[in-house]
Amino acid sequence: MKYISTRGNSPAQTFSEILLGGLAPDGGLYLPESYPQFTATDLAAMRAMNYRELAFTILSRFADDIPVADLRDIVNRTYTADVYRHTREGQNADDITPTVKLEDNLFLLSLSNGPTLAFKDMAMQLLGNLFEYVLAKTGREINILGATSGDTGSAAEYAMRGKKGIKVFMLSPHQKMSRFQTAQMFSLQDLNIFNIAVKGVFDDAQDIVKAVSNDHAFKAQHKIGAVNSINWGRIAAQVVYYFKGYFAVTRSNDEQVSFTVPSGNFGNVCAGHIARMMGLPVSKLVVATNENDVLDEFFRTGVYRPRGSAQTYHTSSPSMDISKASNFERFVFDLVGRDSAKMRELWGKVDHGGAFDLNEGGYFAKVADYGFVSGASNHTYRMQTIRETHARYGVTIDTHTADGLKVALEHREADVPMVVLETALPAKFEDAIQEALGHAPERPADLAGLEALPQRYEVMEANDAAIKQFVAART
Ligand SMILES: *Cc1c(COP(=O)(O)O)cnc(C)c1O
């Protein structure tokens, strides 16, 4: 299996070669040169598999340059009941991504039972183990530099903590994350994790990461890497739970299932698109956004019009406050028939702050063939959905999942199970749940008292040179 760039001007690479990187050298995103296919016979065999067997079966098609015994070992160490232990009452942690039945043909797929209570653990935990493996094989080291407003940074730190050959330098806006998020990250005492609280807002932290990444000499000398959402390994890992969710809510492979995905960077739902392209019988892929509705606008009108950070609303589903969906390019590549010249033309506009209209050329008419539909939510709907779900089913959902459920209900089809991806647990967003329900959400027992643990972090000015010096002194 070789990976090619959506922009068509980078050499094809293997899974291990692209694992530690981000963008392809030509600025595009990597995708398999063709999607592996699962036939009816394959699906029949996969139906009986547990999560680890399923993950191995799917990932071995993507990572075919890793010896199968090694890959099996990595997968078996990653997807354990011990790691994904934050289950609801009555759920089996060894299912890794158990489902919650709300009513006939309406389900939640629990993706947030990992260490940081958000779906990003599903892929990031695998990435931590894959990075460690590939680095050990090649005798290399990597220093991950990132900026976070909450979820991504903590998922990365919990995945990389204690890993050989890896250090993490995570910038976050000083005193701007929730108390829970801050405690989750800063309470880590692992010596390979460096939390840097930058005096400023998230964009200041992000700008420093960009500036350091553009200093190619520094980047090379200090082996700077990233684990952002365009990383192919993360997408590949996410494909697995679409299969798991499909098998959990159907009895036969003649049935179809629809998935609704609370979306921001389009990474999660992109994995659903790939699962469908690989042969999973998916009816609809429902893209749910919050007030930041760039993706909803595209799927309603065919116009993709990313916005700047100044036009991004801060909402009560903050992990979806994104106005430029970095993984969207992967789907459009398929939509335009993998025409990389067309991609260079379209993203030539996006990369200069522009927009494009896929009604031109007749591409937008083909979106329906891929099952995509969409909808948007807002604070009022979010609060109402959390309240109604609690009242009707006795289930507390977080704000992002509430956006998903709100939009899912607008796209249900008779006799097609609708599966809403639960992208975070409510314990992560206590204030919003308090507002919706008048009481705080339950917190997993092992996280009680998290805010009282000793914290380890540095407060620094938003200054590129100072951050570089800090990193240089420790790498
Ligand atoms: C990251 C995140 C999302 C958005 O996922 P994308 O892959 O960026 O579309 C949704 N919900 C939660 C809780 C998240 O952390």
mmCIF file of N, CA and C in Angstrom, residues 39-51 53-54 57 243-257 280-281:
data_model
loop_
_atom_site.group_PDB
_atom_site.id
_atom_site.type_symbol
_atom_site.label_atom_id
_atom_site.label_comp_id
_atom_site.label_asym_id
_atom_site.label_seq_id
_atom_site.Cartn_x
_atom_site.Cartn_y
_atom_site.Cartn_z
ATOM 1 N N THR A 39 -15.127 -7.512 1.047
ATOM 2 C CA THR A 39 -16.242 -8.143 0.344
ATOM 3 C C THR A 39 -17.283 -8.632 1.352
ATOM 4 N N ALA A 40 -18.402 -9.135 0.841
ATOM 5 C CA ALA A 40 -19.450 -9.704 1.698
ATOM 6 C C ALA A 40 -18.876 -10.838 2.555
ATOM 7 N N THR A 41 -17.997 -11.637 1.980
ATOM 8 C CA THR A 41 -17.372 -12.741 2.725
ATOM 9 C C THR A 41 -16.499 -12.195 3.854
ATOM 10 N N ASP A 42 -15.723 -11.154 3.538
ATOM 11 C CA ASP A 42 -14.892 -10.518 4.579
ATOM 12 C C ASP A 42 -15.773 -9.989 5.713
ATOM 13 N N LEU A 43 -16.828 -9.256 5.335
ATOM 14 C CA LEU A 43 -17.697 -8.659 6.352
ATOM 15 C C LEU A 43 -18.323 -9.739 7.234
ATOM 16 N N ALA A 44 -18.695 -10.848 6.628
ATOM 17 C CA ALA A 44 -19.300 -11.940 7.402
ATOM 18 C C ALA A 44 -18.317 -12.435 8.465
ATOM 19 N N ALA A 45 -17.038 -12.527 8.106
ATOM 20 C CA ALA A 45 -16.027 -12.983 9.065
ATOM 21 C C ALA A 45 -15.759 -11.921 10.130
ATOM 22 N N MET A 46 -15.850 -10.659 9.746
ATOM 23 C CA MET A 46 -15.523 -9.563 10.663
ATOM 24 C C MET A 46 -16.608 -9.345 11.723
ATOM 25 N N ARG A 47 -17.831 -9.715 11.389
ATOM 26 C CA ARG A 47 -18.955 -9.492 12.297
ATOM 27 C C ARG A 47 -18.714 -10.095 13.687
ATOM 28 N N ALA A 48 -18.043 -11.233 13.747
ATOM 29 C CA ALA A 48 -17.855 -11.920 15.031
ATOM 30 C C ALA A 48 -16.612 -11.435 15.786
ATOM 31 N N MET A 49 -15.861 -10.541 15.191
ATOM 32 C CA MET A 49 -14.573 -10.155 15.796
ATOM 33 C C MET A 49 -14.743 -9.190 16.961
ATOM 34 N N ASN A 50 -13.838 -9.281 17.938
ATOM 35 C CA ASN A 50 -13.807 -8.252 18.979
ATOM 36 C C ASN A 50 -13.029 -7.039 18.434
ATOM 37 N N TYR A 51 -12.954 -5.969 19.234
ATOM 38 C CA TYR A 51 -12.380 -4.722 18.724
ATOM 39 C C TYR A 51 -10.938 -4.900 18.249
ATOM 40 N N GLU A 53 -9.369 -7.639 17.170
ATOM 41 C CA GLU A 53 -9.288 -8.412 15.921
ATOM 42 C C GLU A 53 -9.723 -7.558 14.726
ATOM 43 N N LEU A 54 -10.774 -6.792 14.953
ATOM 44 C CA LEU A 54 -11.280 -5.925 13.894
ATOM 45 C C LEU A 54 -10.235 -4.853 13.534
ATOM 46 N N THR A 57 -7.455 -6.424 11.576
ATOM 47 C CA THR A 57 -7.887 -6.778 10.216
ATOM 48 C C THR A 57 -7.905 -5.542 9.314
ATOM 49 N N PHE A 243 -16.893 0.288 11.607
ATOM 50 C CA PHE A 243 -17.209 -1.135 11.414
ATOM 51 C C PHE A 243 -17.802 -1.717 12.699
ATOM 52 N N LYS A 244 -17.155 -1.411 13.835
ATOM 53 C CA LYS A 244 -17.623 -1.957 15.119
ATOM 54 C C LYS A 244 -19.056 -1.506 15.391
ATOM 55 N N GLY A 245 -19.327 -0.223 15.157
ATOM 56 C CA GLY A 245 -20.665 0.318 15.388
ATOM 57 C C GLY A 245 -21.689 -0.318 14.455
ATOM 58 N N TYR A 246 -21.301 -0.518 13.195
ATOM 59 C CA TYR A 246 -22.206 -1.149 12.220
ATOM 60 C C TYR A 246 -22.611 -2.553 12.683
ATOM 61 N N PHE A 247 -21.620 -3.348 13.057
ATOM 62 C CA PHE A 247 -21.926 -4.728 13.461
ATOM 63 C C PHE A 247 -22.765 -4.754 14.744
ATOM 64 N N ALA A 248 -22.542 -3.758 15.633
ATOM 65 C CA ALA A 248 -23.241 -3.756 16.922
ATOM 66 C C ALA A 248 -24.738 -3.523 16.767
ATOM 67 N N VAL A 249 -25.154 -2.791 15.727
ATOM 68 C CA VAL A 249 -26.577 -2.425 15.639
ATOM 69 C C VAL A 249 -27.310 -3.153 14.507
ATOM 70 N N THR A 250 -26.643 -4.078 13.834
ATOM 71 C CA THR A 250 -27.298 -4.840 12.765
ATOM 72 C C THR A 250 -27.176 -6.333 13.042
ATOM 73 N N ARG A 251 -28.005 -7.111 12.366
ATOM 74 C CA ARG A 251 -27.894 -8.566 12.476
ATOM 75 C C ARG A 251 -27.330 -9.176 11.208
ATOM 76 N N SER A 252 -27.513 -8.484 10.087
ATOM 77 C CA SER A 252 -27.007 -9.054 8.835
ATOM 78 C C SER A 252 -26.331 -7.953 8.026
ATOM 79 N N ASN A 253 -25.421 -8.369 7.152
ATOM 80 C CA ASN A 253 -24.677 -7.397 6.364
ATOM 81 C C ASN A 253 -25.465 -6.903 5.152
ATOM 82 N N ASP A 254 -26.740 -7.303 5.063
ATOM 83 C CA ASP A 254 -27.614 -6.731 4.033
ATOM 84 C C ASP A 254 -28.223 -5.420 4.515
ATOM 85 N N GLU A 255 -28.089 -5.162 5.838
ATOM 86 C CA GLU A 255 -28.695 -3.950 6.392
ATOM 87 C C GLU A 255 -27.777 -2.741 6.187
ATOM 88 N N GLN A 256 -28.413 -1.563 6.143
ATOM 89 C CA GLN A 256 -27.662 -0.316 6.059
ATOM 90 C C GLN A 256 -27.763 0.423 7.391
ATOM 91 N N VAL A 257 -26.763 1.256 7.667
ATOM 92 C CA VAL A 257 -26.733 2.061 8.888
ATOM 93 C C VAL A 257 -26.338 3.479 8.503
ATOM 94 N N LEU A 280 -18.244 -0.858 3.682
ATOM 95 C CA LEU A 280 -19.201 -0.901 4.793
ATOM 96 C C LEU A 280 -20.551 -0.363 4.300
ATOM 97 N N PRO A 281 -21.647 -1.101 4.550
ATOM 98 C CA PRO A 281 -22.956 -0.662 4.049
ATOM 99 C C PRO A 281 -23.516 0.541 4.824
#
